[in-house]
Amino acid sequence: MTETRPDGNGYLPLDADSLARRLGQVGALRDRLGDPAGWQVREVGDGNLNLVFIVAGEAGAAVVKQALPYVRLVGESWPLPLNRAFFERHALRRQAARCPGRVPQILHHDDAQSLTVMDYLTPHVILRKSLAAGRVHPNLAAHMADFMAQTLFRGSDLHMDTRTRKADLALFAGNVDLCDITESLVFTDPYYAAELNRHTSPQLDGYVAELRADQDLKVQVQHLKAGFAGNAQTLLHGDLHTGSIMVTDSDTRVIDPEFAVYGPMGFDVGMLLANYLMAWFAQAGHEERPGARDAYRAWLLDLVAQTWAGFAAGFRALWQTERHGILYPAALFEDQGHHMASEKACADYLRGVWVDAAGYCGVEMHRRILGLAHIAELDDIADEDLRASCERKALELGRLLVLARQSMGGPADVIALAQAIERRGVPPGDGAVQGSAT
Ligand code: SR1
Ligand code: MG
């Protein structure tokens, strides 16, 4: 339910009937759409937080996104400040500068109304839906690898000067409430019986009880949370799952960076890889007959490998060409002829990002199956036994990744582990206490 009166600052949620009247005088919208008398408005938001309208006119279309003063997924019982639109806009601007062409262009914003008007991306669809439908996107790995390499490197203190970086760190430190959501929903709630959690029950009850009783696991998850909360390595997208990516056969755009905050690079990388791996585990729930999607499964695993390989290659190139920030100054390395030491430093740095990514990948899989915010490709599997079987395998991979992230040499190890779990399955109520990976 939306509020019907403005708040003290004049904020008032839009609806399909009022939008043309309220935004009809906005020059950027008129320029894009034409005469407001002919605007067609549809509310299409299917995310967890905001209103999203597609507005089409005689001359074109645009998207209007507006924050609600509460969490849409839960309702007014969970109030949420409106300032997330401000942080999303700032993050989008930085991403557009750091990785041109991969994010929607902003046409207009209004902080009092907490709204942003952006490009309408068409014929793009949400990647999550496309992966569930079994569609291949040949450029996806390269596009997302470049997006992550460029935004994460250029947003870090490898690239930024100290004054700009500290100012930016201070700005995004204000995105407290969304950061708090991540800290709770990703790193805490899945590991105990938090009120808003849900999971496929009773099929997963035994496994979930064992997972929540795994004290080593909880310690390692909190180590990962300490990294998220304290390691301000770069400006993260902060919610880089397959619902935050829109695709065509050839194009890729990244949307929705409202959770942007300074944190460890591995958080974005791990969350994305987790969502690819969950799509892989979910295929059994979407194929027409067993094995029908085997070629697609192979593509998804290749996507995992190519995304990391492309990210690492892009990162190494930027290390060579754009490392003019605070850390690892060329004055100490290249300028002294110490090129091998610089390469070693880069390899060490990337190794740290990889180990973090493996851990965050595991945590993301847990929270999407045990926490509040689930993902459609698993939730939509109507056969609950089949769904639970897919979910249990993803949970088990997540557990092993968190516990054994240091021993993961690269994506090939993660893929081999996923394939082993897929082959042998995870018996109901079994797995979380046996075969500790540490
Ligand atoms: C209450 S918000 C739940 C989740 O939705 C967003 O997309 C983020 O992933 C967040 O954790
Ligand atoms: Mg979102």
mmCIF file with all atom_site columns, C-alpha atoms and ligand atoms in Angstrom, residues 47-50 65 88 237 239 241 243-244 255-259 368, ligand 2:
data_model
loop_
_atom_site.group_PDB
_atom_site.id
_atom_site.type_symbol
_atom_site.label_atom_id
_atom_site.label_alt_id
_atom_site.label_comp_id
_atom_site.label_asym_id
_atom_site.label_entity_id
_atom_site.label_seq_id
_atom_site.pdbx_PDB_ins_code
_atom_site.Cartn_x
_atom_site.Cartn_y
_atom_site.Cartn_z
_atom_site.occupancy
_atom_site.B_iso_or_equiv
_atom_site.pdbx_formal_charge
_atom_site.auth_seq_id
_atom_site.auth_comp_id
_atom_site.auth_asym_id
_atom_site.auth_atom_id
_atom_site.pdbx_PDB_model_num
ATOM   1  C  CA . GLY A 1 47  ? 11.969 -5.871  -7.009  1.00 0.00 ? 47  GLY A CA 1
ATOM   2  C  CA . ASN A 1 48  ? 11.981 -5.813  -3.238  1.00 0.00 ? 48  ASN A CA 1
ATOM   3  C  CA . LEU A 1 49  ? 12.091 -2.100  -2.561  1.00 0.00 ? 49  LEU A CA 1
ATOM   4  C  CA . ASN A 1 50  ? 10.815 0.425   -5.102  1.00 0.00 ? 50  ASN A CA 1
ATOM   5  C  CA . LYS A 1 65  ? 11.993 4.698   -10.436 1.00 0.00 ? 65  LYS A CA 1
ATOM   6  C  CA . GLU A 1 88  ? 21.853 4.986   -6.538  1.00 0.00 ? 88  GLU A CA 1
ATOM   7  C  CA . HIS A 1 237 ? 27.589 -2.082  -6.833  1.00 0.00 ? 237 HIS A CA 1
ATOM   8  C  CA . ASP A 1 239 ? 23.686 -5.980  -5.084  1.00 0.00 ? 239 ASP A CA 1
ATOM   9  C  CA . HIS A 1 241 ? 22.878 -10.441 -8.781  1.00 0.00 ? 241 HIS A CA 1
ATOM   10 C  CA . GLY A 1 243 ? 18.110 -9.450  -11.191 1.00 0.00 ? 243 GLY A CA 1
ATOM   11 C  CA . SER A 1 244 ? 20.343 -6.361  -11.417 1.00 0.00 ? 244 SER A CA 1
ATOM   12 C  CA . ILE A 1 255 ? 20.978 -1.546  -13.070 1.00 0.00 ? 255 ILE A CA 1
ATOM   13 C  CA . ASP A 1 256 ? 19.930 -0.851  -9.466  1.00 0.00 ? 256 ASP A CA 1
ATOM   14 C  CA . PRO A 1 257 ? 23.117 0.095   -7.568  1.00 0.00 ? 257 PRO A CA 1
ATOM   15 C  CA . GLU A 1 258 ? 21.160 1.456   -4.607  1.00 0.00 ? 258 GLU A CA 1
ATOM   16 C  CA . PHE A 1 259 ? 23.136 -0.771  -2.206  1.00 0.00 ? 259 PHE A CA 1
ATOM   17 C  CA . ARG A 1 368 ? 18.892 -16.758 -1.217  1.00 0.00 ? 368 ARG A CA 1
HETATM 18 MG MG . MG  B 2 .   ? 17.552 -4.192  -6.698  1.00 0.00 ? 2   MG  B MG 1
#
